[in-house]
């Protein structure tokens, strides 16, 4: 990325066409075959699909978007942004759909991997689905569970397409290396077909048992350690190792976040347009994920002190840990 001045031009407005993601006729046939007064949850799902219809917006930027602000806000993601920009350029000025090879962002906690995914969804205008694999115990969360099981429901992919407005939302699989589930069920098994364009076009959720077109989903997975990820997944994604930002980059991230928080709140106009260099230096010691909380703490402390300028004393102590409970060594 060249050192040219950062512009304030927003991304171009996305354009959309409609895409059928399932066949209403097939849904109607399955609904008609359901025994009366049985499978009420499945019946409600089919009725919702029929009511909402089979078409969803398939959107893409109307041109090559201006991404300078993202390059500045995410200085440790330049390699990923370069790749996304290339892939957007391929469909620019054409009728082709936007296709982005699935992304796997590898890096330590707190470097901004999930934040990047959210910014990508905002850039593309496609909406976003989110699955945190570290908090799940059910292996069927992505692909759904058979309606024969008590408490069964559709999976996250099906819900994102059927309940959402877009045929190509960004689907974030957070902490994919921490996926867990029943021993007899691979929680990542459905990804083997979902990450392949051809097989994803006729993806069948095990609950609804109706083929949906998941081929346009834009996949972003995050992980701390690639060794815990099966090879069939690694072979289907572009892998990027995201490093923690260096001091200068961390200062830039902190400054942009300060400006974003200040401009996004009515109370923000009370504060200085730019914090002092000393405050920015202190903020640069924090991981990106900690910066927002630190700024909010500092803003609050400054107001309690009836000041419109943030001081270093307003910030939480960098690297402070909660006291451990237990016997002294």
Short mmCIF file of C-alpha atoms in Angstrom, two decimals:
data_model
loop_
_atom_site.label_atom_id
_atom_site.label_comp_id
_atom_site.label_asym_id
_atom_site.label_seq_id
_atom_site.Cartn_x
_atom_site.Cartn_y
_atom_site.Cartn_z
CA UNK A 1 0.00 0.00 0.00
CA UNK A 2 1.48 3.37 -0.98
CA UNK A 3 1.80 6.19 1.51
CA UNK A 4 -0.71 8.41 -0.29
CA UNK A 5 -3.08 10.53 1.77
CA UNK A 6 -6.09 8.72 3.18
CA UNK A 7 -9.33 9.80 1.54
CA UNK A 8 -12.77 9.91 3.12
CA UNK A 9 -14.58 8.55 0.09
CA UNK A 10 -17.09 5.87 1.07
CA UNK A 11 -17.40 2.54 -0.71
CA UNK A 12 -19.70 2.62 -3.70
CA UNK A 13 -23.29 1.64 -3.08
CA UNK A 14 -23.76 -2.12 -3.62
CA UNK A 15 -25.89 -3.35 -6.50
CA UNK A 16 -28.18 -6.33 -6.22
CA UNK A 17 -29.98 -8.87 -8.29
CA UNK A 18 -32.24 -11.63 -7.10
CA UNK A 19 -31.23 -15.27 -6.74
CA UNK A 20 -33.39 -18.26 -5.91
CA UNK A 21 -31.89 -20.15 -2.99
CA UNK A 22 -34.48 -22.97 -2.85
CA UNK A 23 -37.57 -24.16 -4.73
CA UNK A 24 -40.91 -23.28 -3.17
CA UNK A 25 -42.52 -26.19 -5.07
CA UNK A 26 -40.27 -28.67 -3.26
CA UNK A 27 -41.05 -27.07 0.09
CA UNK A 28 -44.79 -27.25 -0.62
CA UNK A 29 -44.56 -30.94 -1.50
CA UNK A 30 -42.76 -31.72 1.75
CA UNK A 31 -45.26 -29.69 3.72
CA UNK A 32 -48.17 -31.60 2.17
CA UNK A 33 -46.58 -34.93 3.12
CA UNK A 34 -46.24 -34.09 6.81
CA UNK A 35 -48.66 -36.08 9.02
CA UNK A 36 -51.32 -33.89 10.63
CA UNK A 37 -50.51 -32.61 14.12
CA UNK A 38 -46.93 -33.89 13.94
CA UNK A 39 -43.56 -32.23 13.39
CA UNK A 40 -44.92 -28.79 14.29
CA UNK A 41 -41.48 -27.17 14.26
CA UNK A 42 -40.72 -28.52 10.79
CA UNK A 43 -44.19 -27.51 9.59
CA UNK A 44 -43.58 -23.95 10.83
CA UNK A 45 -40.23 -23.90 9.02
CA UNK A 46 -41.80 -24.93 5.71
CA UNK A 47 -44.59 -22.40 6.11
CA UNK A 48 -42.05 -19.67 6.81
CA UNK A 49 -40.09 -20.61 3.70
CA UNK A 50 -43.20 -20.47 1.53
CA UNK A 51 -44.31 -17.16 3.02
CA UNK A 52 -40.92 -15.51 2.56
CA UNK A 53 -40.36 -16.90 -0.93
CA UNK A 54 -37.29 -18.35 -2.55
CA UNK A 55 -35.50 -15.24 -3.78
CA UNK A 56 -32.84 -13.29 -1.90
CA UNK A 57 -30.67 -10.32 -2.77
CA UNK A 58 -27.31 -11.22 -4.27
CA UNK A 59 -25.26 -8.07 -3.83
CA UNK A 60 -21.83 -6.84 -4.78
CA UNK A 61 -20.15 -3.42 -4.84
CA UNK A 62 -21.18 -1.37 -7.89
CA UNK A 63 -17.50 -0.81 -8.62
CA UNK A 64 -14.11 -1.31 -7.05
CA UNK A 65 -14.72 0.16 -3.57
CA UNK A 66 -12.43 2.70 -1.99
CA UNK A 67 -10.70 0.74 0.76
CA UNK A 68 -8.15 3.28 2.00
CA UNK A 69 -9.90 3.69 5.34
CA UNK A 70 -9.84 -0.08 5.90
CA UNK A 71 -6.14 -0.27 5.08
CA UNK A 72 -5.52 2.41 7.70
CA UNK A 73 -7.89 0.93 10.30
CA UNK A 74 -6.59 -2.63 9.82
CA UNK A 75 -2.85 -2.24 9.20
CA UNK A 76 -2.08 -5.87 10.07
CA UNK A 77 -4.61 -7.15 7.48
CA UNK A 78 -3.11 -5.64 4.33
CA UNK A 79 -2.41 -9.03 2.73
CA UNK A 80 -6.03 -10.12 3.18
CA UNK A 81 -7.38 -6.79 1.97
CA UNK A 82 -5.18 -7.02 -1.13
CA UNK A 83 -6.66 -10.43 -1.94
CA UNK A 84 -10.24 -9.30 -1.36
CA UNK A 85 -9.64 -6.27 -3.57
CA UNK A 86 -8.31 -8.48 -6.38
CA UNK A 87 -11.32 -10.78 -6.20
CA UNK A 88 -13.77 -7.86 -6.23
CA UNK A 89 -11.96 -6.49 -9.28
CA UNK A 90 -12.60 -9.73 -11.17
CA UNK A 91 -16.36 -9.21 -11.12
CA UNK A 92 -16.20 -5.44 -11.50
CA UNK A 93 -18.07 -4.11 -14.57
CA UNK A 94 -19.49 -7.57 -15.30
CA UNK A 95 -22.64 -9.54 -14.63
CA UNK A 96 -20.69 -12.16 -12.67
CA UNK A 97 -21.52 -12.74 -9.04
CA UNK A 98 -19.03 -11.78 -6.38
CA UNK A 99 -16.86 -14.78 -5.47
CA UNK A 100 -14.34 -14.67 -2.66
CA UNK A 101 -12.28 -17.74 -1.84
CA UNK A 102 -12.93 -18.80 1.78
CA UNK A 103 -10.59 -17.05 4.20
CA UNK A 104 -8.90 -18.47 7.29
CA UNK A 105 -7.39 -15.85 9.57
CA UNK A 106 -4.74 -17.30 11.88
CA UNK A 107 -3.40 -15.29 14.77
CA UNK A 108 -3.27 -14.76 18.53
CA UNK A 109 -6.37 -13.58 20.41
CA UNK A 110 -7.14 -9.89 20.28
CA UNK A 111 -5.50 -8.95 16.95
CA UNK A 112 -8.83 -8.02 15.33
CA UNK A 113 -9.76 -11.13 13.32
CA UNK A 114 -13.49 -11.01 14.12
CA UNK A 115 -13.54 -7.24 13.71
CA UNK A 116 -12.07 -7.68 10.23
CA UNK A 117 -14.91 -10.05 9.30
CA UNK A 118 -17.50 -7.51 10.42
CA UNK A 119 -15.79 -4.76 8.43
CA UNK A 120 -15.71 -7.01 5.35
CA UNK A 121 -19.47 -7.61 5.62
CA UNK A 122 -20.02 -3.86 5.91
CA UNK A 123 -17.79 -3.19 2.90
CA UNK A 124 -19.59 -5.72 0.70
CA UNK A 125 -23.08 -4.87 1.95
CA UNK A 126 -24.10 -8.52 2.20
CA UNK A 127 -25.05 -8.94 5.85
CA UNK A 128 -23.34 -11.37 8.19
CA UNK A 129 -23.94 -14.64 10.03
CA UNK A 130 -21.83 -15.61 13.04
CA UNK A 131 -21.01 -18.97 14.62
CA UNK A 132 -18.72 -19.18 17.65
CA UNK A 133 -17.34 -22.72 17.64
CA UNK A 134 -15.75 -22.42 21.09
CA UNK A 135 -19.14 -22.08 22.79
CA UNK A 136 -20.83 -24.99 21.04
CA UNK A 137 -21.22 -28.60 22.08
CA UNK A 138 -23.66 -29.73 19.38
CA UNK A 139 -22.01 -31.02 16.24
CA UNK A 140 -25.02 -30.21 14.07
CA UNK A 141 -24.96 -26.44 14.57
CA UNK A 142 -23.93 -25.74 10.97
CA UNK A 143 -25.89 -28.48 9.20
CA UNK A 144 -28.98 -28.91 11.40
CA UNK A 145 -30.26 -32.05 13.14
CA UNK A 146 -32.83 -34.53 11.89
CA UNK A 147 -36.41 -33.54 12.71
CA UNK A 148 -36.79 -37.01 14.24
CA UNK A 149 -34.70 -35.86 17.21
CA UNK A 150 -36.33 -34.11 20.14
CA UNK A 151 -35.56 -30.40 20.14
CA UNK A 152 -34.02 -30.57 16.66
CA UNK A 153 -33.69 -27.40 14.60
CA UNK A 154 -32.16 -26.11 11.41
CA UNK A 155 -28.47 -25.22 11.26
CA UNK A 156 -26.87 -21.79 11.11
CA UNK A 157 -26.26 -21.90 7.35
CA UNK A 158 -29.90 -22.68 6.61
CA UNK A 159 -31.09 -19.98 9.01
CA UNK A 160 -28.78 -17.35 7.52
CA UNK A 161 -30.14 -17.98 4.03
CA UNK A 162 -33.81 -18.63 4.77
CA UNK A 163 -34.35 -16.06 7.52
CA UNK A 164 -31.96 -13.47 6.08
CA UNK A 165 -32.29 -11.15 3.10
CA UNK A 166 -29.12 -12.10 1.21
CA UNK A 167 -27.98 -15.01 -0.94
CA UNK A 168 -24.33 -14.16 -0.22
CA UNK A 169 -23.90 -13.10 3.39
CA UNK A 170 -20.50 -13.19 5.07
CA UNK A 171 -20.54 -16.30 7.29
CA UNK A 172 -18.03 -16.08 10.15
CA UNK A 173 -16.90 -19.31 11.83
CA UNK A 174 -15.12 -17.95 14.87
CA UNK A 175 -12.40 -19.98 16.63
CA UNK A 176 -12.77 -22.91 14.26
CA UNK A 177 -9.82 -24.61 15.94
CA UNK A 178 -11.89 -24.98 19.13
CA UNK A 179 -14.76 -26.85 17.49
CA UNK A 180 -16.17 -29.55 19.72
CA UNK A 181 -19.12 -31.91 19.59
CA UNK A 182 -20.30 -35.42 20.12
CA UNK A 183 -17.63 -38.03 19.45
CA UNK A 184 -19.75 -39.62 16.74
CA UNK A 185 -20.37 -36.37 14.87
CA UNK A 186 -17.74 -34.16 13.27
CA UNK A 187 -18.89 -30.56 13.91
CA UNK A 188 -16.92 -29.39 10.87
CA UNK A 189 -18.05 -32.21 8.57
CA UNK A 190 -20.61 -30.10 6.73
CA UNK A 191 -17.92 -27.55 5.85
CA UNK A 192 -16.25 -30.05 3.53
CA UNK A 193 -19.13 -29.60 1.08
CA UNK A 194 -20.06 -26.02 2.03
CA UNK A 195 -16.60 -24.71 1.14
CA UNK A 196 -16.79 -26.27 -2.33
CA UNK A 197 -18.77 -24.14 -4.79
CA UNK A 198 -20.35 -27.02 -6.70
CA UNK A 199 -21.52 -29.09 -3.74
CA UNK A 200 -22.62 -26.02 -1.77
CA UNK A 201 -25.13 -25.15 -4.49
CA UNK A 202 -27.33 -28.06 -3.36
CA UNK A 203 -26.65 -28.06 0.37
CA UNK A 204 -29.23 -30.03 2.35
CA UNK A 205 -29.85 -29.11 5.96
CA UNK A 206 -30.58 -32.25 7.96
CA UNK A 207 -33.57 -30.68 9.68
CA UNK A 208 -35.43 -29.24 6.68
CA UNK A 209 -34.18 -31.78 4.11
CA UNK A 210 -34.67 -29.23 1.35
CA UNK A 211 -31.78 -28.28 -0.95
CA UNK A 212 -30.63 -24.68 -0.57
CA UNK A 213 -28.07 -22.81 -2.64
CA UNK A 214 -25.24 -21.96 -0.24
CA UNK A 215 -22.69 -21.52 -3.01
CA UNK A 216 -22.61 -17.72 -2.72
CA UNK A 217 -21.76 -17.55 0.97
CA UNK A 218 -18.57 -15.66 1.78
CA UNK A 219 -16.70 -17.66 4.40
CA UNK A 220 -14.37 -16.17 6.99
CA UNK A 221 -12.94 -18.51 9.63
CA UNK A 222 -10.74 -17.45 12.51
CA UNK A 223 -8.34 -19.55 14.55
CA UNK A 224 -5.40 -19.34 16.92
CA UNK A 225 -3.74 -22.63 15.91
CA UNK A 226 -3.91 -24.31 12.50
CA UNK A 227 -2.76 -27.65 13.92
CA UNK A 228 -6.24 -28.29 15.35
CA UNK A 229 -7.94 -27.77 11.97
CA UNK A 230 -8.48 -30.81 9.70
CA UNK A 231 -6.54 -30.87 6.43
CA UNK A 232 -9.74 -31.04 4.30
CA UNK A 233 -10.65 -27.60 5.70
CA UNK A 234 -7.17 -26.14 5.25
CA UNK A 235 -7.11 -27.36 1.64
CA UNK A 236 -10.28 -25.40 0.86
CA UNK A 237 -9.32 -21.97 2.22
CA UNK A 238 -6.80 -19.21 1.74
CA UNK A 239 -4.77 -19.07 4.95
CA UNK A 240 -3.45 -15.76 6.29
CA UNK A 241 -1.26 -15.42 9.36
CA UNK A 242 -2.29 -12.23 11.13
CA UNK A 243 0.39 -10.71 13.32
CA UNK A 244 -0.20 -8.36 16.22
CA UNK A 245 0.21 -4.78 14.96
CA UNK A 246 3.54 -3.10 15.66
CA UNK A 247 3.67 0.01 17.83
CA UNK A 248 3.08 2.49 15.00
CA UNK A 249 0.19 0.44 13.60
CA UNK A 250 -1.34 0.06 17.08
CA UNK A 251 -1.24 3.85 17.49
CA UNK A 252 -3.05 4.23 14.18
CA UNK A 253 -5.72 1.73 15.20
CA UNK A 254 -6.18 3.47 18.54
CA UNK A 255 -6.52 6.90 16.90
CA UNK A 256 -9.11 5.72 14.38
CA UNK A 257 -11.11 4.03 17.13
CA UNK A 258 -11.01 7.21 19.23
CA UNK A 259 -12.28 9.22 16.27
CA UNK A 260 -14.98 6.65 15.51
CA UNK A 261 -16.26 6.61 19.09
CA UNK A 262 -16.12 10.39 19.33
CA UNK A 263 -18.06 10.96 16.11
CA UNK A 264 -20.54 8.16 16.82
CA UNK A 265 -21.88 9.63 20.07
CA UNK A 266 -23.49 12.95 20.88
CA UNK A 267 -21.30 13.25 23.97
CA UNK A 268 -18.24 12.80 21.79
CA UNK A 269 -18.23 16.39 20.53
CA UNK A 270 -17.29 17.53 24.04
CA UNK A 271 -13.88 15.92 23.71
CA UNK A 272 -10.76 16.96 21.83
CA UNK A 273 -10.63 16.02 18.15
CA UNK A 274 -7.41 14.14 18.79
CA UNK A 275 -5.96 12.66 22.00
CA UNK A 276 -2.46 13.56 23.13
CA UNK A 277 0.58 11.62 21.93
CA UNK A 278 1.12 10.33 25.46
CA UNK A 279 -2.40 8.88 25.62
CA UNK A 280 -2.00 7.29 22.19
CA UNK A 281 1.32 5.76 23.25
CA UNK A 282 -0.38 4.19 26.25
CA UNK A 283 -3.25 2.88 24.12
CA UNK A 284 -0.78 1.32 21.69
CA UNK A 285 0.30 -1.05 24.47
CA UNK A 286 -3.13 -2.73 24.35
CA UNK A 287 -4.40 -5.42 22.00
CA UNK A 288 -6.89 -4.07 19.42
CA UNK A 289 -9.78 -5.96 21.02
CA UNK A 290 -9.11 -4.17 24.34
CA UNK A 291 -8.95 -0.68 22.90
CA UNK A 292 -12.66 0.09 22.68
CA UNK A 293 -13.25 -0.77 26.34
CA UNK A 294 -10.20 1.27 27.31
CA UNK A 295 -11.38 4.33 25.39
CA UNK A 296 -14.86 4.09 26.89
CA UNK A 297 -13.35 3.85 30.37
CA UNK A 298 -11.17 6.88 29.67
CA UNK A 299 -14.07 8.96 28.30
CA UNK A 300 -16.12 8.13 31.38
CA UNK A 301 -13.31 8.91 33.80
CA UNK A 302 -12.66 12.24 32.09
CA UNK A 303 -16.29 13.27 32.35
CA UNK A 304 -16.41 12.29 36.01
CA UNK A 305 -13.44 14.62 36.47
CA UNK A 306 -15.27 17.37 34.48
CA UNK A 307 -12.61 17.34 31.77
CA UNK A 308 -12.91 17.38 27.99
CA UNK A 309 -9.36 16.12 27.50
CA UNK A 310 -8.27 12.55 28.16
CA UNK A 311 -5.24 12.01 30.37
CA UNK A 312 -3.13 8.90 30.80
CA UNK A 313 -4.58 8.50 34.27
CA UNK A 314 -8.03 8.00 32.70
CA UNK A 315 -6.90 4.82 30.97
CA UNK A 316 -6.95 1.37 32.55
CA UNK A 317 -3.52 0.00 33.41
CA UNK A 318 -2.07 -1.89 30.41
CA UNK A 319 -1.76 -5.60 31.00
CA UNK A 320 -3.54 -5.46 34.37
CA UNK A 321 -4.68 -8.88 35.52
CA UNK A 322 -7.38 -9.81 37.99
CA UNK A 323 -5.97 -11.09 41.25
CA UNK A 324 -5.82 -14.86 41.40
CA UNK A 325 -7.67 -16.58 44.19
CA UNK A 326 -5.68 -19.24 46.01
CA UNK A 327 -2.75 -19.88 48.31
CA UNK A 328 0.40 -17.82 48.01
CA UNK A 329 3.38 -19.71 46.66
#
